[in-house]
Amino acid sequence: MVQTDNQISDFLNQQITQAVVSLRSGNVIAFPTETVYGLGADISQHPAIQKIFDIKGRPASHPLIVHFASLSELEFWAENIPETAWILAQHFWPGPLTLILPKSSNIPLSVTGGQETVGLRIPRHPIALKLLEQLGNHKAVAAPSANRFGFVSPTIADHVRNAFGDKIKVILDGGPCEIGLESTIVSCIDKDVTILRPGGISILSIENILQQKVSIKSQSKIRTSGSLTSHYATATPLEICQTSESLFSRSFELLQQKVHIGVIICSTHLIPLLNSNDKLHYFLMPNDPVAFGRSLYATLRKLDDMNFERILIEAPPDNLEWLAVTDRLNRASHSFHK
Ligand code: TXA
Ligand code: MG
């Protein structure tokens, strides 16, 4: 269930207060956002930022997204903000949108991986917002997804616990994330508006609000860890089958080799063809990009835990609505195609 502000229990409110104390003491905490869970640290505390990189196993050159609470502070964190960025911020914040802008001097270079630009986002999850509000004015939290570098992002608190054990003392549990895929990253550095990572907000709605076409750049020259070719990876090799026919024939081929496979499908017509047996288990996903995105990471983790030798997945439709899902699947499957 998606949490709203008046559903934050007394217990969670106390935990948020504890999380704020922990952030102020220079610790890394985990918290839910509407996209995925994040590992948070106060950006003004250099050692805390270092801890994020250490805990995640992420190279220090990969920039972190800075989360803050109020649009009125955008000019505190960024400079030379173009009109397009204001329009996007006003329309989509709080929400699953990250804007890349020239950074102000209030953003330490350790957060941006040494770059003069910064990724900024006001999340809309009530727990995240409350945490940021309580931290106070002119304070912000750097938060990458709470997974080890290169692996699938967490969409429930247990994913974070399982990955980091007691390395993270405070994990705020907001239940399953509403969106389940990371934020859409939009670069507003030049006059052009460029999508660096498709995500929680569709490209079409961005174009609608701006009344202009935007370009999509998945392999940016700017360092974005999510744009490394192998990312969001499952431990089990994952293979995308472009059509339901190729999925069926590939399943058959692997079964003949006695390979134990997990098969993810959207097309119900495949169900009678893929009767589950001791070498094949199929999982039906919703045939809708939003609902598919919401359960994708949890499904990939579940299949990983079931110790299949191979995961096969039916490719989603090739259109803009499915772009964020297709992007993550392509990255997750890369290690197999190498
Ligand atoms: O939905 C999200 O964005 C989640 C939640 C926790 O907010 N966060 C997230 O953070 O996905 P992370 O670190 O896993 O991915 C952030 C992406 C990385 O690909 C990073 O390289 C890119 O944002 N990024 C951050 N600052 C950037 C910058 N200045 N220029 C270009 N890319 C940047
Ligand atoms: Mg990440």
Tab-separated table of C-alpha atoms and ligand atoms in Angstrom:
chain	number	residue	atom	x	y	z
A	1	MET	CA	0.000	0.000	0.000
A	2	VAL	CA	1.222	3.497	-0.809
A	3	GLN	CA	1.739	5.626	2.276
A	4	THR	CA	0.246	9.096	2.554
A	5	ASP	CA	1.237	11.727	5.077
A	6	ASN	CA	-1.588	11.145	7.530
A	7	GLN	CA	-0.846	7.424	7.413
A	8	ILE	CA	2.588	7.849	8.966
A	9	SER	CA	2.216	6.033	12.276
A	10	ASP	CA	3.534	7.348	15.597
A	11	PHE	CA	6.128	4.607	15.441
A	12	LEU	CA	7.367	5.768	12.037
A	13	ASN	CA	7.362	9.384	13.154
A	14	GLN	CA	9.650	8.420	16.020
A	15	GLN	CA	11.864	6.523	13.609
A	16	ILE	CA	12.054	9.542	11.292
A	17	THR	CA	13.189	11.671	14.258
A	18	GLN	CA	15.779	9.005	15.077
A	19	ALA	CA	16.903	8.989	11.421
A	20	VAL	CA	17.388	12.758	11.500
A	21	VAL	CA	19.531	12.444	14.654
A	22	SER	CA	21.516	9.717	12.920
A	23	LEU	CA	22.058	11.862	9.788
A	24	ARG	CA	23.180	14.792	11.947
A	25	SER	CA	25.664	12.487	13.688
A	26	GLY	CA	27.237	11.671	10.319
A	27	ASN	CA	25.697	8.244	9.755
A	28	VAL	CA	24.252	6.676	6.627
A	29	ILE	CA	20.596	5.692	6.873
A	30	ALA	CA	18.159	4.024	4.452
A	31	PHE	CA	14.777	5.476	3.575
A	32	PRO	CA	11.952	4.873	1.102
A	33	THR	CA	11.213	7.128	-1.832
A	34	GLU	CA	8.393	6.689	-4.321
A	35	THR	CA	10.924	5.251	-6.807
A	36	VAL	CA	13.301	2.973	-4.881
A	37	TYR	CA	14.910	2.928	-1.421
A	38	GLY	CA	17.887	5.241	-0.985
A	39	LEU	CA	21.020	5.257	1.178
A	40	GLY	CA	21.135	8.745	2.647
A	41	ALA	CA	23.818	11.006	4.113
A	42	ASP	CA	23.916	14.710	4.992
A	43	ILE	CA	25.754	16.370	2.081
A	44	SER	CA	27.543	18.827	4.380
A	45	GLN	CA	29.382	15.973	6.139
A	46	HIS	CA	32.267	14.761	4.037
A	47	PRO	CA	32.954	11.541	6.017
A	48	ALA	CA	29.273	10.569	5.758
A	49	ILE	CA	29.424	10.949	1.960
A	50	GLN	CA	32.548	8.777	1.890
A	51	LYS	CA	30.653	6.134	3.872
A	52	ILE	CA	27.994	5.960	1.142
A	53	PHE	CA	30.629	5.202	-1.495
A	54	ASP	CA	32.293	2.619	0.791
A	55	ILE	CA	29.073	0.855	1.769
A	56	LYS	CA	27.781	0.708	-1.815
A	57	GLY	CA	31.153	-0.202	-3.294
A	58	ARG	CA	30.671	2.657	-5.754
A	59	PRO	CA	33.590	4.494	-7.420
A	60	ALA	CA	33.995	8.009	-5.958
A	61	SER	CA	33.767	9.520	-9.446
A	62	HIS	CA	30.090	8.561	-9.791
A	63	PRO	CA	27.867	11.451	-8.724
A	64	LEU	CA	25.070	11.167	-6.170
A	65	ILE	CA	21.591	12.681	-6.430
A	66	VAL	CA	20.915	15.428	-3.875
A	67	HIS	CA	17.453	15.259	-2.272
A	68	PHE	CA	15.887	18.285	-0.628
A	69	ALA	CA	12.452	19.345	0.624
A	70	SER	CA	11.330	22.608	-0.899
A	71	LEU	CA	11.275	24.228	-4.336
A	72	SER	CA	12.019	27.559	-2.642
A	73	GLU	CA	15.564	26.229	-2.056
A	74	LEU	CA	16.305	25.278	-5.666
A	75	GLU	CA	18.402	28.415	-6.131
A	76	PHE	CA	20.368	27.561	-3.010
A	77	TRP	CA	21.566	24.327	-4.623
A	78	ALA	CA	21.778	25.255	-8.333
A	79	GLU	CA	22.850	28.189	-10.514
A	80	ASN	CA	21.900	29.443	-13.977
A	81	ILE	CA	18.610	27.585	-13.845
A	82	PRO	CA	16.990	27.674	-17.303
A	83	GLU	CA	13.268	28.298	-17.765
A	84	THR	CA	12.698	24.695	-18.856
A	85	ALA	CA	14.072	23.420	-15.533
A	86	TRP	CA	11.717	25.717	-13.596
A	87	ILE	CA	8.758	24.437	-15.595
A	88	LEU	CA	9.715	20.803	-14.984
A	89	ALA	CA	10.423	21.391	-11.288
A	90	GLN	CA	7.145	23.204	-10.727
A	91	HIS	CA	5.194	20.552	-12.512
A	92	PHE	CA	6.842	17.319	-11.403
A	93	TRP	CA	8.211	18.034	-7.913
A	94	PRO	CA	7.757	16.533	-5.486
A	95	GLY	CA	8.110	13.453	-7.661
A	96	PRO	CA	10.288	10.961	-9.578
A	97	LEU	CA	12.278	13.532	-11.572
A	98	THR	CA	15.969	14.378	-11.188
A	99	LEU	CA	17.196	17.584	-12.803
A	100	ILE	CA	20.857	17.992	-13.739
A	101	LEU	CA	21.822	21.644	-13.293
A	102	PRO	CA	24.975	23.704	-12.747
A	103	LYS	CA	25.783	23.291	-9.063
A	104	SER	CA	25.995	26.150	-6.586
A	105	SER	CA	28.911	26.505	-4.183
A	106	ASN	CA	26.707	24.902	-1.504
A	107	ILE	CA	27.142	21.503	-3.160
A	108	PRO	CA	30.446	19.798	-2.268
A	109	LEU	CA	32.416	18.318	-5.160
A	110	SER	CA	32.583	14.982	-3.309
A	111	VAL	CA	28.844	14.594	-3.955
A	112	THR	CA	29.078	15.326	-7.685
A	113	GLY	CA	32.094	13.147	-8.372
A	114	GLY	CA	34.102	16.310	-9.069
A	115	GLN	CA	31.685	17.659	-11.702
A	116	GLU	CA	30.344	21.205	-11.789
A	117	THR	CA	26.806	19.921	-12.273
A	118	VAL	CA	24.470	18.382	-9.724
A	119	GLY	CA	21.479	16.015	-9.849
A	120	LEU	CA	18.626	17.435	-7.740
A	121	ARG	CA	15.329	15.906	-6.716
A	122	ILE	CA	12.425	16.571	-4.341
A	123	PRO	CA	10.907	13.132	-3.683
A	124	ARG	CA	7.204	12.769	-2.987
A	125	HIS	CA	7.190	9.814	-0.629
A	126	PRO	CA	5.786	11.197	2.647
A	127	ILE	CA	8.491	9.542	4.764
A	128	ALA	CA	11.264	10.947	2.570
A	129	LEU	CA	9.698	14.395	2.535
A	130	LYS	CA	9.214	14.429	6.299
A	131	LEU	CA	12.796	13.328	6.832
A	132	LEU	CA	14.099	16.127	4.607
A	133	GLU	CA	11.815	18.730	6.177
A	134	GLN	CA	12.899	17.751	9.679
A	135	LEU	CA	16.553	17.900	8.736
A	136	GLY	CA	15.951	21.600	8.224
A	137	ASN	CA	16.520	24.552	5.896
A	138	HIS	CA	19.596	24.558	3.696
A	139	LYS	CA	20.143	20.891	4.429
A	140	ALA	CA	20.047	18.106	1.850
A	141	VAL	CA	20.561	14.356	1.645
A	142	ALA	CA	22.686	12.643	-0.987
A	143	ALA	CA	21.005	9.351	-1.774
A	144	PRO	CA	21.894	6.701	-4.314
A	145	SER	CA	19.689	3.641	-4.605
A	146	ALA	CA	20.305	1.380	-1.587
A	147	ASN	CA	21.876	-1.530	-3.461
A	148	ARG	CA	25.445	-2.627	-3.939
A	149	PHE	CA	26.981	-0.989	-6.996
A	150	GLY	CA	25.773	-2.645	-10.211
A	151	PHE	CA	22.960	-4.670	-8.674
A	152	VAL	CA	19.190	-4.391	-8.778
A	153	SER	CA	17.703	-1.468	-6.797
A	154	PRO	CA	15.655	-2.171	-3.650
A	155	THR	CA	11.902	-1.663	-3.635
A	156	ILE	CA	11.160	-2.955	-0.117
A	157	ALA	CA	13.034	-2.468	3.172
A	158	ASP	CA	14.016	-6.155	3.347
A	159	HIS	CA	16.014	-5.770	0.120
A	160	VAL	CA	18.118	-3.165	1.934
A	161	ARG	CA	18.469	-5.289	5.095
A	162	ASN	CA	19.494	-8.311	3.044
A	163	ALA	CA	22.140	-6.342	1.134
A	164	PHE	CA	23.747	-4.460	4.018
A	165	GLY	CA	22.869	-6.312	7.244
A	166	ASP	CA	23.729	-4.226	10.288
A	167	LYS	CA	25.993	-1.832	8.355
A	168	ILE	CA	22.915	0.407	8.179
A	169	LYS	CA	21.495	0.902	11.659
A	170	VAL	CA	18.427	2.940	10.714
A	171	ILE	CA	16.219	1.661	7.886
A	172	LEU	CA	12.896	3.471	7.568
A	173	ASP	CA	10.309	0.992	6.313
A	174	GLY	CA	7.693	2.535	4.046
A	175	GLY	CA	6.494	-0.712	2.478
A	176	PRO	CA	6.780	-1.351	-1.268
A	177	CYS	CA	7.772	1.618	-3.465
A	178	GLU	CA	4.951	3.072	-5.533
A	179	ILE	CA	6.944	3.382	-8.788
A	180	GLY	CA	9.606	0.709	-8.383
A	181	LEU	CA	12.020	2.148	-10.990
A	182	GLU	CA	14.435	5.031	-10.441
A	183	SER	CA	13.654	8.663	-11.251
A	184	THR	CA	13.818	10.065	-14.763
A	185	ILE	CA	17.050	12.071	-15.074
A	186	VAL	CA	16.780	15.190	-17.236
A	187	SER	CA	19.802	17.305	-18.059
A	188	CYS	CA	19.031	21.023	-18.293
A	189	ILE	CA	22.595	22.202	-18.692
A	190	ASP	CA	22.491	23.522	-22.214
A	191	LYS	CA	19.515	24.961	-24.017
A	192	ASP	CA	18.605	21.420	-24.965
A	193	VAL	CA	16.665	19.209	-22.618
A	194	THR	CA	18.135	15.717	-22.626
A	195	ILE	CA	16.878	12.567	-20.944
A	196	LEU	CA	19.881	10.803	-19.394
A	197	ARG	CA	17.906	8.019	-17.728
A	198	PRO	CA	14.293	7.079	-18.510
A	199	GLY	CA	12.367	6.429	-15.304
A	200	GLY	CA	9.357	7.223	-13.162
A	201	ILE	CA	8.125	10.092	-15.334
A	202	SER	CA	7.443	9.309	-18.960
A	203	ILE	CA	9.205	11.133	-21.775
A	204	LEU	CA	5.801	11.888	-23.293
A	205	SER	CA	4.604	13.752	-20.207
A	206	ILE	CA	7.840	15.774	-20.132
A	207	GLU	CA	7.376	16.712	-23.800
A	208	ASN	CA	3.756	17.591	-23.107
A	209	ILE	CA	4.591	19.972	-20.293
A	210	LEU	CA	7.480	21.627	-22.162
A	211	GLN	CA	5.640	21.658	-25.496
A	212	GLN	CA	8.857	20.571	-27.174
A	213	LYS	CA	10.651	17.407	-28.230
A	214	VAL	CA	13.441	16.238	-25.965
A	215	SER	CA	16.453	14.145	-26.891
A	216	ILE	CA	17.211	10.835	-25.268
A	217	LYS	CA	20.786	9.980	-24.543
A	218	SER	CA	21.384	6.719	-22.784
A	219	GLN	CA	25.149	6.655	-23.237
A	220	SER	CA	25.972	10.086	-21.891
A	221	LYS	CA	29.469	11.533	-21.896
A	222	ILE	CA	28.607	12.731	-18.426
A	223	ARG	CA	29.339	9.995	-15.926
A	224	THR	CA	26.090	8.390	-14.848
A	225	SER	CA	26.554	5.039	-13.187
A	226	GLY	CA	23.112	3.952	-14.338
A	227	SER	CA	24.348	4.344	-17.888
A	228	LEU	CA	27.191	1.856	-17.599
A	229	THR	CA	26.229	-0.934	-19.957
A	230	SER	CA	26.123	-3.590	-17.248
A	231	HIS	CA	23.989	-2.360	-14.394
A	232	TYR	CA	20.897	-3.352	-12.472
A	233	ALA	CA	22.191	-6.885	-12.933
A	234	THR	CA	20.784	-10.142	-11.637
A	235	ALA	CA	23.213	-12.815	-10.487
A	236	THR	CA	21.436	-15.326	-12.754
A	237	PRO	CA	22.118	-14.708	-16.474
A	238	LEU	CA	19.109	-13.003	-18.000
A	239	GLU	CA	18.173	-13.341	-21.645
A	240	ILE	CA	15.612	-11.175	-23.458
A	241	CYS	CA	13.544	-12.883	-26.161
A	242	GLN	CA	12.217	-10.397	-28.695
A	243	THR	CA	8.998	-12.242	-29.534
A	244	SER	CA	6.745	-14.714	-27.774
A	245	GLU	CA	7.658	-17.259	-30.478
A	246	SER	CA	11.384	-16.898	-29.799
A	247	LEU	CA	10.722	-17.130	-26.064
A	248	PHE	CA	8.863	-20.365	-26.574
A	249	SER	CA	11.519	-21.910	-28.814
A	250	ARG	CA	14.373	-20.781	-26.536
A	251	SER	CA	12.600	-22.270	-23.505
A	252	PHE	CA	12.214	-25.529	-25.354
A	253	GLU	CA	15.883	-25.539	-26.388
A	254	LEU	CA	17.094	-24.909	-22.809
A	255	LEU	CA	14.730	-27.520	-21.397
A	256	GLN	CA	16.200	-30.078	-23.767
A	257	GLN	CA	19.611	-29.182	-22.342
A	258	LYS	CA	18.082	-29.741	-18.863
A	259	VAL	CA	18.723	-26.120	-17.927
A	260	HIS	CA	16.563	-24.954	-15.013
A	261	ILE	CA	14.794	-21.762	-16.219
A	262	GLY	CA	12.611	-19.002	-14.830
A	263	VAL	CA	10.498	-17.388	-17.549
A	264	ILE	CA	8.934	-13.923	-17.230
A	265	ILE	CA	6.039	-13.284	-19.586
A	266	CYS	CA	3.332	-10.671	-20.218
A	267	SER	CA	1.399	-12.547	-22.907
A	268	THR	CA	-1.264	-14.769	-21.410
A	269	HIS	CA	-1.400	-16.844	-24.595
A	270	LEU	CA	1.988	-18.310	-23.602
A	271	ILE	CA	0.620	-19.817	-20.388
A	272	PRO	CA	-0.797	-23.035	-21.864
A	273	LEU	CA	2.433	-23.505	-23.857
A	274	LEU	CA	4.694	-23.081	-20.839
A	275	ASN	CA	3.271	-25.470	-18.275
A	276	SER	CA	5.399	-25.173	-15.165
A	277	ASN	CA	7.406	-28.289	-14.428
A	278	ASP	CA	10.444	-29.056	-12.313
A	279	LYS	CA	12.769	-27.419	-14.882
A	280	LEU	CA	10.591	-24.444	-15.865
A	281	HIS	CA	8.670	-21.925	-13.792
A	282	TYR	CA	6.853	-19.064	-15.461
A	283	PHE	CA	5.872	-15.751	-13.884
A	284	LEU	CA	3.129	-13.627	-15.421
A	285	MET	CA	3.787	-9.865	-15.281
A	286	PRO	CA	1.162	-7.138	-15.823
A	287	ASN	CA	0.845	-6.017	-19.432
A	288	ASP	CA	1.073	-2.355	-18.446
A	289	PRO	CA	4.327	-0.366	-18.184
A	290	VAL	CA	3.566	1.263	-14.824
A	291	ALA	CA	2.480	-1.928	-13.083
A	292	PHE	CA	5.314	-3.889	-14.749
A	293	GLY	CA	7.866	-1.311	-13.576
A	294	ARG	CA	6.529	-1.430	-10.033
A	295	SER	CA	7.152	-5.164	-9.661
A	296	LEU	CA	10.161	-5.645	-11.964
A	297	TYR	CA	12.991	-5.448	-9.408
A	298	ALA	CA	11.182	-7.520	-6.780
A	299	THR	CA	10.464	-10.171	-9.436
A	300	LEU	CA	14.091	-10.237	-10.621
A	301	ARG	CA	15.251	-10.645	-7.011
A	302	LYS	CA	12.736	-13.403	-6.379
A	303	LEU	CA	13.919	-15.298	-9.452
A	304	ASP	CA	17.544	-14.788	-8.438
A	305	ASP	CA	16.769	-16.343	-5.058
A	306	MET	CA	15.159	-19.380	-6.694
A	307	ASN	CA	18.518	-20.433	-8.151
A	308	PHE	CA	17.509	-20.803	-11.768
A	309	GLU	CA	20.364	-21.328	-14.193
A	310	ARG	CA	18.844	-18.882	-16.659
A	311	ILE	CA	16.105	-16.257	-16.662
A	312	LEU	CA	14.232	-15.692	-19.929
A	313	ILE	CA	12.056	-12.645	-20.379
A	314	GLU	CA	9.619	-11.702	-23.104
A	315	ALA	CA	10.617	-8.277	-24.499
A	316	PRO	CA	8.087	-5.544	-23.701
A	317	PRO	CA	6.518	-3.568	-26.576
A	318	ASP	CA	8.987	-1.315	-28.402
A	319	ASN	CA	7.535	2.112	-27.616
A	320	LEU	CA	8.225	5.172	-25.429
A	321	GLU	CA	5.814	4.133	-22.685
A	322	TRP	CA	7.927	1.049	-22.014
A	323	LEU	CA	11.288	2.832	-22.351
A	324	ALA	CA	12.255	2.792	-18.640
A	325	VAL	CA	11.426	-0.923	-18.310
A	326	THR	CA	13.251	-1.817	-21.548
A	327	ASP	CA	16.279	0.245	-20.491
A	328	ARG	CA	16.602	-1.667	-17.178
A	329	LEU	CA	16.086	-5.041	-18.848
A	330	ASN	CA	18.740	-4.326	-21.460
A	331	ARG	CA	21.220	-3.433	-18.749
A	332	ALA	CA	20.299	-6.440	-16.611
A	333	SER	CA	20.804	-8.774	-19.574
A	334	HIS	CA	24.140	-7.358	-20.685
A	335	SER	CA	26.358	-9.763	-18.777
A	336	PHE	CA	24.801	-12.682	-20.641
A	337	HIS	CA	25.292	-11.151	-24.096
A	338	LYS	CA	28.936	-10.202	-23.454
B	1	TXA	O1	15.011	7.390	-8.072
B	1	TXA	C1	16.159	7.751	-7.836
B	1	TXA	O2	16.748	8.606	-8.497
B	1	TXA	C2	16.867	7.073	-6.634
B	1	TXA	C3	16.177	7.509	-5.344
B	1	TXA	C4	16.878	6.986	-4.112
B	1	TXA	O3	16.051	8.898	-5.324
B	1	TXA	N1	18.250	7.379	-6.637
B	1	TXA	C5	19.112	6.872	-7.563
B	1	TXA	O4	20.414	7.215	-7.319
B	1	TXA	O5	18.749	6.169	-8.476
B	1	TXA	P1	21.651	6.451	-8.039
B	1	TXA	O6	22.876	7.017	-7.412
B	1	TXA	O7	21.481	4.994	-7.897
B	1	TXA	O8	21.552	6.925	-9.481
B	1	TXA	C6	21.757	8.278	-9.719
B	1	TXA	C7	22.126	8.509	-11.138
B	1	TXA	C8	23.457	7.936	-11.439
B	1	TXA	O9	23.386	7.308	-12.698
B	1	TXA	C9	24.319	9.156	-11.433
B	1	TXA	O10	25.480	8.983	-12.187
B	1	TXA	C10	23.372	10.207	-11.999
B	1	TXA	O11	22.200	9.909	-11.330
B	1	TXA	N2	23.818	11.558	-11.680
B	1	TXA	C11	23.908	12.134	-10.473
B	1	TXA	N3	24.444	13.364	-10.573
B	1	TXA	C12	24.684	13.574	-11.874
B	1	TXA	C13	25.258	14.636	-12.629
B	1	TXA	N4	25.712	15.727	-12.058
B	1	TXA	N5	25.349	14.500	-13.959
B	1	TXA	C14	24.900	13.384	-14.560
B	1	TXA	N6	24.380	12.336	-13.909
B	1	TXA	C15	24.277	12.425	-12.582
B	2	MG	MG	21.432	3.117	-8.503
